[in-house]
Coordinates of C-alpha atoms in Angstrom, one line a residue:
X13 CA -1.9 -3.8 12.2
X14 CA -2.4 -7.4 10.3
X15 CA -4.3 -10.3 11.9
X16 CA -3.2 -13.4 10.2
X17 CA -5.9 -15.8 9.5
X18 CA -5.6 -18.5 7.1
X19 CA -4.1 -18.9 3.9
X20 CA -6.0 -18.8 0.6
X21 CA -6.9 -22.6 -0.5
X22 CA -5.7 -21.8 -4.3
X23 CA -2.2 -20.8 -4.1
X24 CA -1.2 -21.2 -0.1
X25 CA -1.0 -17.2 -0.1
X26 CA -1.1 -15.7 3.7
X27 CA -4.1 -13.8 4.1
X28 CA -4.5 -11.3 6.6
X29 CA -7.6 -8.6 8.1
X30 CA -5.9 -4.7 7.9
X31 CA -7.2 -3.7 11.4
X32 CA -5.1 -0.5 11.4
X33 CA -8.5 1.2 11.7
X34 CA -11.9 0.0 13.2
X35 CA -13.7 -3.3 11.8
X36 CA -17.2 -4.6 11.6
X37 CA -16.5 -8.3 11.2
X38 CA -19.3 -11.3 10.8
X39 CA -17.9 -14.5 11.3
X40 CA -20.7 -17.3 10.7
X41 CA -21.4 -20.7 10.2
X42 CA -23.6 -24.1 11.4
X43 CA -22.8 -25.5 14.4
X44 CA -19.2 -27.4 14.4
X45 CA -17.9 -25.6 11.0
X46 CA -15.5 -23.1 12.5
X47 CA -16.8 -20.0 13.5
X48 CA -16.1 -19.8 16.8
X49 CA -13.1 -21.2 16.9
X50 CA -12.5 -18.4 14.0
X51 CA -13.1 -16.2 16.6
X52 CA -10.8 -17.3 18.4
X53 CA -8.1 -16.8 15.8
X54 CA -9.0 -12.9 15.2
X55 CA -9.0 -12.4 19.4
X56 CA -5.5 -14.4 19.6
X57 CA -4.3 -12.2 16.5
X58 CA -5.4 -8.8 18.7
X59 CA -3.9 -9.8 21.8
X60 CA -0.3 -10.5 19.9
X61 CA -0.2 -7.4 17.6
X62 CA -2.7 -5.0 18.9
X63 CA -0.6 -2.0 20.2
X64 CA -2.9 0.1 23.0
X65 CA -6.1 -2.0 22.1
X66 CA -8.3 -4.3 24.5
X67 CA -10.0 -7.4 23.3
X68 CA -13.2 -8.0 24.9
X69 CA -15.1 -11.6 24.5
X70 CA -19.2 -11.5 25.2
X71 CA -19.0 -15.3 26.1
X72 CA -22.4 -16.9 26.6
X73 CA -20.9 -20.3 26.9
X74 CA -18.4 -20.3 29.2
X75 CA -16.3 -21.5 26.6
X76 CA -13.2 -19.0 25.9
X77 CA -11.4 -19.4 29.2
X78 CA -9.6 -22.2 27.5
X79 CA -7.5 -19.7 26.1
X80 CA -5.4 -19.8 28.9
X81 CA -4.3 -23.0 27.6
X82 CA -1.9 -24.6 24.8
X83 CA -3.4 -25.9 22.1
X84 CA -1.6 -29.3 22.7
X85 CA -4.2 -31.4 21.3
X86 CA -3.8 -30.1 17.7
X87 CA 0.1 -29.1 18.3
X88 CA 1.3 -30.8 15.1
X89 CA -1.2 -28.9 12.6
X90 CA 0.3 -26.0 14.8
X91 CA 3.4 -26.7 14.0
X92 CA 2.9 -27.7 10.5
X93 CA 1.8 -24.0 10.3
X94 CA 5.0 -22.5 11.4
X95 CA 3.8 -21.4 14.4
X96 CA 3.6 -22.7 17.8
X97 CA 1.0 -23.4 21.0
X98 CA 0.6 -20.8 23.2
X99 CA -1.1 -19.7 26.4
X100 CA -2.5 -16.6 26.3
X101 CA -3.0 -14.7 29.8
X102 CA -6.9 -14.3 30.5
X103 CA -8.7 -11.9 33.2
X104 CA -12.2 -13.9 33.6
X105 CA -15.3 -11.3 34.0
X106 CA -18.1 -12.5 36.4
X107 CA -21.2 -10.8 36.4
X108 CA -21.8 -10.5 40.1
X109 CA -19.8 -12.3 42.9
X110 CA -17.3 -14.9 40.9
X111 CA -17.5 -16.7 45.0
X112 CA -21.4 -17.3 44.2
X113 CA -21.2 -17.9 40.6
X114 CA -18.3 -20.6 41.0
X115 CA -18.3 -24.0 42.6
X116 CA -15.1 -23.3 44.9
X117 CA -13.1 -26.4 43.1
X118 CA -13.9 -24.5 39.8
X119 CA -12.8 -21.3 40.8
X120 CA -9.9 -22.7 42.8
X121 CA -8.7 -24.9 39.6
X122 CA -9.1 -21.6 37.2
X123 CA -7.2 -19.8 39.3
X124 CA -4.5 -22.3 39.5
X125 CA -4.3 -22.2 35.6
X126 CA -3.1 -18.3 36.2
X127 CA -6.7 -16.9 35.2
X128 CA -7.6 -13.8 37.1
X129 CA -11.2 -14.0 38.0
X130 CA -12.9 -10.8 38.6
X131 CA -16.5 -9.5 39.4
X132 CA -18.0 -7.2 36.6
X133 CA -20.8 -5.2 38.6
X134 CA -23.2 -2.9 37.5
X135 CA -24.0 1.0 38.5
X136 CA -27.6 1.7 38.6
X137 CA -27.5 5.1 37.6
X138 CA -25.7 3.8 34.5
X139 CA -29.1 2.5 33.0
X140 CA -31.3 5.3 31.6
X141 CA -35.1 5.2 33.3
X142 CA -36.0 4.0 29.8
X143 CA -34.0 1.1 30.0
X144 CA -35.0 0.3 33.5
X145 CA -38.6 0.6 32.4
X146 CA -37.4 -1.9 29.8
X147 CA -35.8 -4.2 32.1
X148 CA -39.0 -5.1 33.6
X149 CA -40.8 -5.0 30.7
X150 CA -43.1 -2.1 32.0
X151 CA -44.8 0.7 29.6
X152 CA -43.8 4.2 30.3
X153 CA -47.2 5.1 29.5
X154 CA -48.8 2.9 32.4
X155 CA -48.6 3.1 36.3
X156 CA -45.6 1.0 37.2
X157 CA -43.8 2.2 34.0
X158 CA -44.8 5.9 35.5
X159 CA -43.5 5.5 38.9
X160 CA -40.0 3.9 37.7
X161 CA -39.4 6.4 35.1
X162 CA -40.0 9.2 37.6
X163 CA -38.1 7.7 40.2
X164 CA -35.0 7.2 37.6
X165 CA -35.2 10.5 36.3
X166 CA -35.5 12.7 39.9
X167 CA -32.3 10.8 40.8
X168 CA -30.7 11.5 37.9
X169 CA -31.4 15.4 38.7
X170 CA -30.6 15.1 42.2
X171 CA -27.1 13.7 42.4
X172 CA -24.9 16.2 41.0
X173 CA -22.3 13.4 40.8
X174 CA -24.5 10.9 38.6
X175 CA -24.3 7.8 40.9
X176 CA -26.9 6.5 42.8
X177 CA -28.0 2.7 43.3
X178 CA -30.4 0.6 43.5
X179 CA -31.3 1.5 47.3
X180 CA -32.0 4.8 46.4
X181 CA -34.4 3.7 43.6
X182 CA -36.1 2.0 46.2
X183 CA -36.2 4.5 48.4
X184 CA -38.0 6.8 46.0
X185 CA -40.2 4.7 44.8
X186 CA -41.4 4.0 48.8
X187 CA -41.7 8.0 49.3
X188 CA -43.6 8.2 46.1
X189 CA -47.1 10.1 47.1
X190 CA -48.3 10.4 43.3
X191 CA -48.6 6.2 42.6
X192 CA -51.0 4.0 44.2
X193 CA -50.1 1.2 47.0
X194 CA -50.7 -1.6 45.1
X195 CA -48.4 0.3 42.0
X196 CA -45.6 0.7 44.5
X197 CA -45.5 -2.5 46.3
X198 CA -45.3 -4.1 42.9
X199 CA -42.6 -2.1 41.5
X200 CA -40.5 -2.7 44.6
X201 CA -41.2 -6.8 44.8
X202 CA -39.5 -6.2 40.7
X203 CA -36.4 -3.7 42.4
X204 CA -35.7 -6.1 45.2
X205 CA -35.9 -9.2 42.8
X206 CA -33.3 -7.3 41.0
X207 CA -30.9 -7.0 44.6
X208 CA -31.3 -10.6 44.3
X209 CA -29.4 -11.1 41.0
X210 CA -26.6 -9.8 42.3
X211 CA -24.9 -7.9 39.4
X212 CA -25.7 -4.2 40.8
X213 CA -23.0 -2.3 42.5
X214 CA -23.3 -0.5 46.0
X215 CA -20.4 1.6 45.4
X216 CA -19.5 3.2 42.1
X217 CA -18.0 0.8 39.6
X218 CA -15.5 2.3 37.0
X219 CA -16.1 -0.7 34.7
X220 CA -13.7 0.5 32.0
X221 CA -11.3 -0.2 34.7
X222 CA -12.5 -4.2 35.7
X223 CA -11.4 -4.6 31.8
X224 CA -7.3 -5.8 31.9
X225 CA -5.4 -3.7 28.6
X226 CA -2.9 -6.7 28.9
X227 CA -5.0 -9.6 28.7
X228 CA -7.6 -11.5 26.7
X229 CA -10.9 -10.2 28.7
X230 CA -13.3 -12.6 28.6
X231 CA -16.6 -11.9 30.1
X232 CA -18.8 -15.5 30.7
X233 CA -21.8 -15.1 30.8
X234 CA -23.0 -18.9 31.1
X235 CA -22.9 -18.2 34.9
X236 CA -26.4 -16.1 33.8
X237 CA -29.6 -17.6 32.8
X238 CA -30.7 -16.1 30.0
X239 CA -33.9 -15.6 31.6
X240 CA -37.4 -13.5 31.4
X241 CA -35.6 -10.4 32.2
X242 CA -32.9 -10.6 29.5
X243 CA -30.0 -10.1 32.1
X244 CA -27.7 -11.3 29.9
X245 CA -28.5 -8.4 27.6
X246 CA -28.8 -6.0 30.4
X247 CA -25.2 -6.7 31.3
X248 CA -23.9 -6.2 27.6
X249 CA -26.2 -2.9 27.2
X250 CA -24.5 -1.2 30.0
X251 CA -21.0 -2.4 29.3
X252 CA -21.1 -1.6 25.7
X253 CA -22.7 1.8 26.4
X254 CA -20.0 2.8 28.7
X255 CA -17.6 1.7 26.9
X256 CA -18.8 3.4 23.6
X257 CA -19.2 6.8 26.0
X258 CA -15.6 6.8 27.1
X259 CA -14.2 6.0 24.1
X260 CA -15.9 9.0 22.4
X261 CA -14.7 11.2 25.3
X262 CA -11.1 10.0 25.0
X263 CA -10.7 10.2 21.0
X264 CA -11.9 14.0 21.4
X265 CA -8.4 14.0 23.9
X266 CA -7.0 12.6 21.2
X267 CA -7.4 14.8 18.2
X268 CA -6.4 17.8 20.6
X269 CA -3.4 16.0 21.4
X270 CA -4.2 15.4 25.0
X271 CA -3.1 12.6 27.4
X272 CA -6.0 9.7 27.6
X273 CA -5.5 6.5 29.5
X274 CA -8.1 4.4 27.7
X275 CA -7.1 2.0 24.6
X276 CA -9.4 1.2 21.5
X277 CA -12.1 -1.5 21.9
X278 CA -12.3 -4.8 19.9
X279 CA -15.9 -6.3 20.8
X280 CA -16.2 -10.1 20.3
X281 CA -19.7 -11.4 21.0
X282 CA -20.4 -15.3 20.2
X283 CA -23.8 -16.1 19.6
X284 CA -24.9 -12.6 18.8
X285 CA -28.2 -13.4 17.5
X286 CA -29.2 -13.4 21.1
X287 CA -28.4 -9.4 21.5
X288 CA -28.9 -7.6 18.0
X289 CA -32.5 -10.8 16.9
X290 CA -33.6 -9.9 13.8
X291 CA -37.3 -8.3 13.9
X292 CA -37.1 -8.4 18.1
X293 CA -35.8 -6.2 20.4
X294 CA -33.7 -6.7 23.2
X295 CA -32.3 -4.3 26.0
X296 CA -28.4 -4.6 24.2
X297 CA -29.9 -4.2 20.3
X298 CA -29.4 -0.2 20.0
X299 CA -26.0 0.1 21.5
X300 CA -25.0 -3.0 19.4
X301 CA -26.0 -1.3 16.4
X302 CA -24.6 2.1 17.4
X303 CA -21.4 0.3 17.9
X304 CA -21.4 -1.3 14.3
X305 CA -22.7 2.0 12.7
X306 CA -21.0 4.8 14.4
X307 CA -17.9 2.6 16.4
X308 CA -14.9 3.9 13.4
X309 CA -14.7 7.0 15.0
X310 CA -14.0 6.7 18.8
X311 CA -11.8 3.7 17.5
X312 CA -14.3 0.5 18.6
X313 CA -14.1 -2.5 16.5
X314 CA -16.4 -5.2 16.7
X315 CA -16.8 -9.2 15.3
X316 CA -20.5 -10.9 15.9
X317 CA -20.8 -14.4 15.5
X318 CA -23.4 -16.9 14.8
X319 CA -24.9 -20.1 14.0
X320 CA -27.8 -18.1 12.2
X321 CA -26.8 -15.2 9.9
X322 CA -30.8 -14.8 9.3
X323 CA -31.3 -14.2 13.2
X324 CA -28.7 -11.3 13.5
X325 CA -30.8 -7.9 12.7
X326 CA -30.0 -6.7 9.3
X327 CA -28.5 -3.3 10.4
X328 CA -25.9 -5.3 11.8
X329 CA -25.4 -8.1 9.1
X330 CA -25.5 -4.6 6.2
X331 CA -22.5 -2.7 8.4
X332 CA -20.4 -5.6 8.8
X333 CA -17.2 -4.2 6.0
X334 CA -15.6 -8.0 6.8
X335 CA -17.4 -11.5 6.3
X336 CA -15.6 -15.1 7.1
X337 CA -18.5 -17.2 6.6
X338 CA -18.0 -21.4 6.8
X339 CA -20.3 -23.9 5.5
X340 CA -23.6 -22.9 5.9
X341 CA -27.2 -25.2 4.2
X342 CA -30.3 -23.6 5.5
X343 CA -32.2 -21.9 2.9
X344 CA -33.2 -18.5 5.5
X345 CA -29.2 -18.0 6.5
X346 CA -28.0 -18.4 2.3
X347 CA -30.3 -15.6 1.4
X348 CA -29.8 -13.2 3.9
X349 CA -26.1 -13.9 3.8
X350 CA -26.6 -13.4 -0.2
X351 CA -28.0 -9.9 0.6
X352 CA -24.7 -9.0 1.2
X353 CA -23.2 -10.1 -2.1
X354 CA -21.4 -7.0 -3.8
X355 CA -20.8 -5.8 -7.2
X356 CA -17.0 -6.4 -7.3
X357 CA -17.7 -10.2 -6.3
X358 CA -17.3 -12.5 -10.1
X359 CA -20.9 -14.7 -8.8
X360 CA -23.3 -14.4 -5.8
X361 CA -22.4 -15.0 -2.1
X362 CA -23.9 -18.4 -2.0
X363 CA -22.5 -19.8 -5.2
X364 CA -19.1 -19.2 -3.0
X365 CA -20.4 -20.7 0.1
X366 CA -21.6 -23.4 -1.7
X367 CA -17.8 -24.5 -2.5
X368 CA -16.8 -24.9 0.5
X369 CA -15.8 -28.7 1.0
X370 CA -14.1 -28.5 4.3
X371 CA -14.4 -28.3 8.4
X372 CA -12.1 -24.6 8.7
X373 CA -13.1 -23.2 5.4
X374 CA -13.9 -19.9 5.0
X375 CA -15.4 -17.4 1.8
X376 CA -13.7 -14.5 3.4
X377 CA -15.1 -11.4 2.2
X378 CA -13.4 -7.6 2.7
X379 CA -15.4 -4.9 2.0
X380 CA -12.8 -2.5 2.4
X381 CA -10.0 -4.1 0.0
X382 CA -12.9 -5.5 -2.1
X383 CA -11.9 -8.9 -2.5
X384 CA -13.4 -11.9 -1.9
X385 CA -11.4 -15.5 -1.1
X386 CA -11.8 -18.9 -0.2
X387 CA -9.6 -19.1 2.8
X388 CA -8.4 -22.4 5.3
X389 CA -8.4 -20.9 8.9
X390 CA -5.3 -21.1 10.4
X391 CA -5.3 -23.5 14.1
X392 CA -5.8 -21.7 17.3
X393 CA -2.4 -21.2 19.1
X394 CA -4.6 -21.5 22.2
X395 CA -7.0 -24.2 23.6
X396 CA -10.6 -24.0 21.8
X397 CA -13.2 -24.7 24.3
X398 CA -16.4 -25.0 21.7
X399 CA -15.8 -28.5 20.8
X400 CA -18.8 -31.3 21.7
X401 CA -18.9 -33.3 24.7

């Protein structure tokens, strides 16, 4: 599999990404220099050729819906391409009720546009009692942090199944002799707080199966704040953990020649600096990182992209085996992007990014092939909802 990108600015040559096996892709940039709308390209480009693969967009802005529309306002640069606009069919992710996240004349006008809006709830008993402890921000080493852990873990020994929800943490928590009142009716003013978000399931929740293997899946999360409690991460921790479990579990099928039902993963997430920070944590970071590092193998691909190269944690930035990176100026983001220069490149990473002259410019940079170009992006086939008010 080929995604066509661009064509290289010295001789018009096509240039394609080989996706025929997983990729680690940064795509990165200041703010109104391409790189989401790059993005965009590389999730159009899975869509059309991927064969048995899912594209999944973490969409913090609430901007890659507009896929679901031509690109009419730039169809003569389309054209001029060879190539022409195109809606693409999109199944909208909502983290909780899509009723309560959307103002009715929003939901009623998306729907209208043929975009299938569906709720993305959460198990409980998907989150380890680490990350619940984690959640709340509570040491495992201290009262609260004691109680919750316990509570996790007994219900993880008790259900033979694995599901429980977040009743049931409640419940154990209230029939906890070993932690004081005033520990317990803490933790439960956090647990039914957390009923109040509204992204936790009551009945079990296959969520490999809210994802749509025949549509652009585009999970917005702009309908969360991002908030003390980091639910935005919370949501992509157990989604990409899930994910990255099943997959395992269905390549193993796979190399014994057994049936599976479950496609390969390709993992976009805009703004990534606000899951994998550089020297911070968040509850998303290791399952991010596992993803890059370890993702080849059970077939998951993912691209991060970011306004701030510097603010993406460098186990992330080092794994990535495929950079598009437009104009960038700041000082912090040139050297940490120059960490990645490599010995087959003819100069440093920067002396490249420095000459780039254009909006939709690229240094594209394939670890794999080891080559390095200066690329123009090719226009989005779709509607590109990142541009300014």
């Amino acid at each position: 599999m080929k995604l066509f990108i661009g064509e290289e600015i010295e001789d018009g040559t096509d240039t394609y990404i080989d996706a025929s096996s997983a990729r680690s892709i940064l795509a990165c940039g200041k703010r109104g220099t391409g790189k989401s709308y790059t993005m965009g390209d590389i999730v159009e480009e899975i869509h059309t050729e991927g064969d048995d693969v899912v594209p999944l967009v973490i969409d913090p802005m609430g901007i890659y819906w507009t896929m679901a529309e031509e690109n009419d306002e730039q169809r003569d640069l389309v054209w001029d391409w060879g190539m022409s606009e195109e809606a693409f069919p999109v199944n909208l992710l909502v983290p909780g009720d899509p009723e309560e996240r959307f103002d009715p004349d929003v939901r009623r006008e998306l729907e209208s546009r043929g975009i299938d809006i569906n709720p993305l709830l959460l198990n409980p008993s998907d989150m380890s009692p680490d990350g619940w402890c984690d959640l709340f921000d509570l040491n495992i080493n201290k009262p609260m942090g004691i109680a919750l852990y316990r509570a996790v873990r007994e219900l993880n020994d008790d259900n033979e199944d694995g599901a429980f929800y977040l009743g049931d943490i409640i419940k154990k928590v209230e029939m906890d002799g070993d932690a004081g009142e005033r520990t317990r009716e803490a933790l439960l003013n956090r647990l039914e707080m957390a009923g109040d978000w509204g992204i936790f399931a009551n009945s079990y929740q296959d969520i490999f199966h809210t994802v749509d293997e025949n549509r652009i899946n585009v999970l917005d999360m702009s309908v969360i704040e991002p908030g003390k409690y980091g639910l935005r991460n919370l949501v992509v921790e157990v989604l990409g953990k899930e994910l990255f479990r099943r997959r395992q579990a269905a390549r193993r099928r796979e190399e014994l020649n057994l049936g599976i039902d479950i496609p390969k993963v390709w993992l976009f997430i805009d703004e990534a600096h606000n899951f994998v920070p550089s020297g911070q944590s968040s509850l998303a970071k290791d399952t991010i990182i596992r993803w890059v590092k370890e993702g080849r193998q059970p077939g998951l691909s993912i691209v991060v992209a970011s306004q701030q190269p510097s603010a993406i944690d460098s186990d992330v930035l080092s794994q990535c085996d495929v950079i598009l990176c437009h104009k960038i100026t700041t000082q912090e983001d040139i050297k940490s992007l120059n960490k990645l220069s490599q010995d087959y490149m003819s100069g440093s990473l920067k002396t490249y990014v420095r000459n780039i002259n254009n909006t939709g410019e690229a240094v594209y940079v394939d670890d794999e092939e080891e080559t390095v170009q200066m690329v123009k992006i090719r226009p989005r086939k779709s509607m590109h909802g990142g541009g300014e008010a």
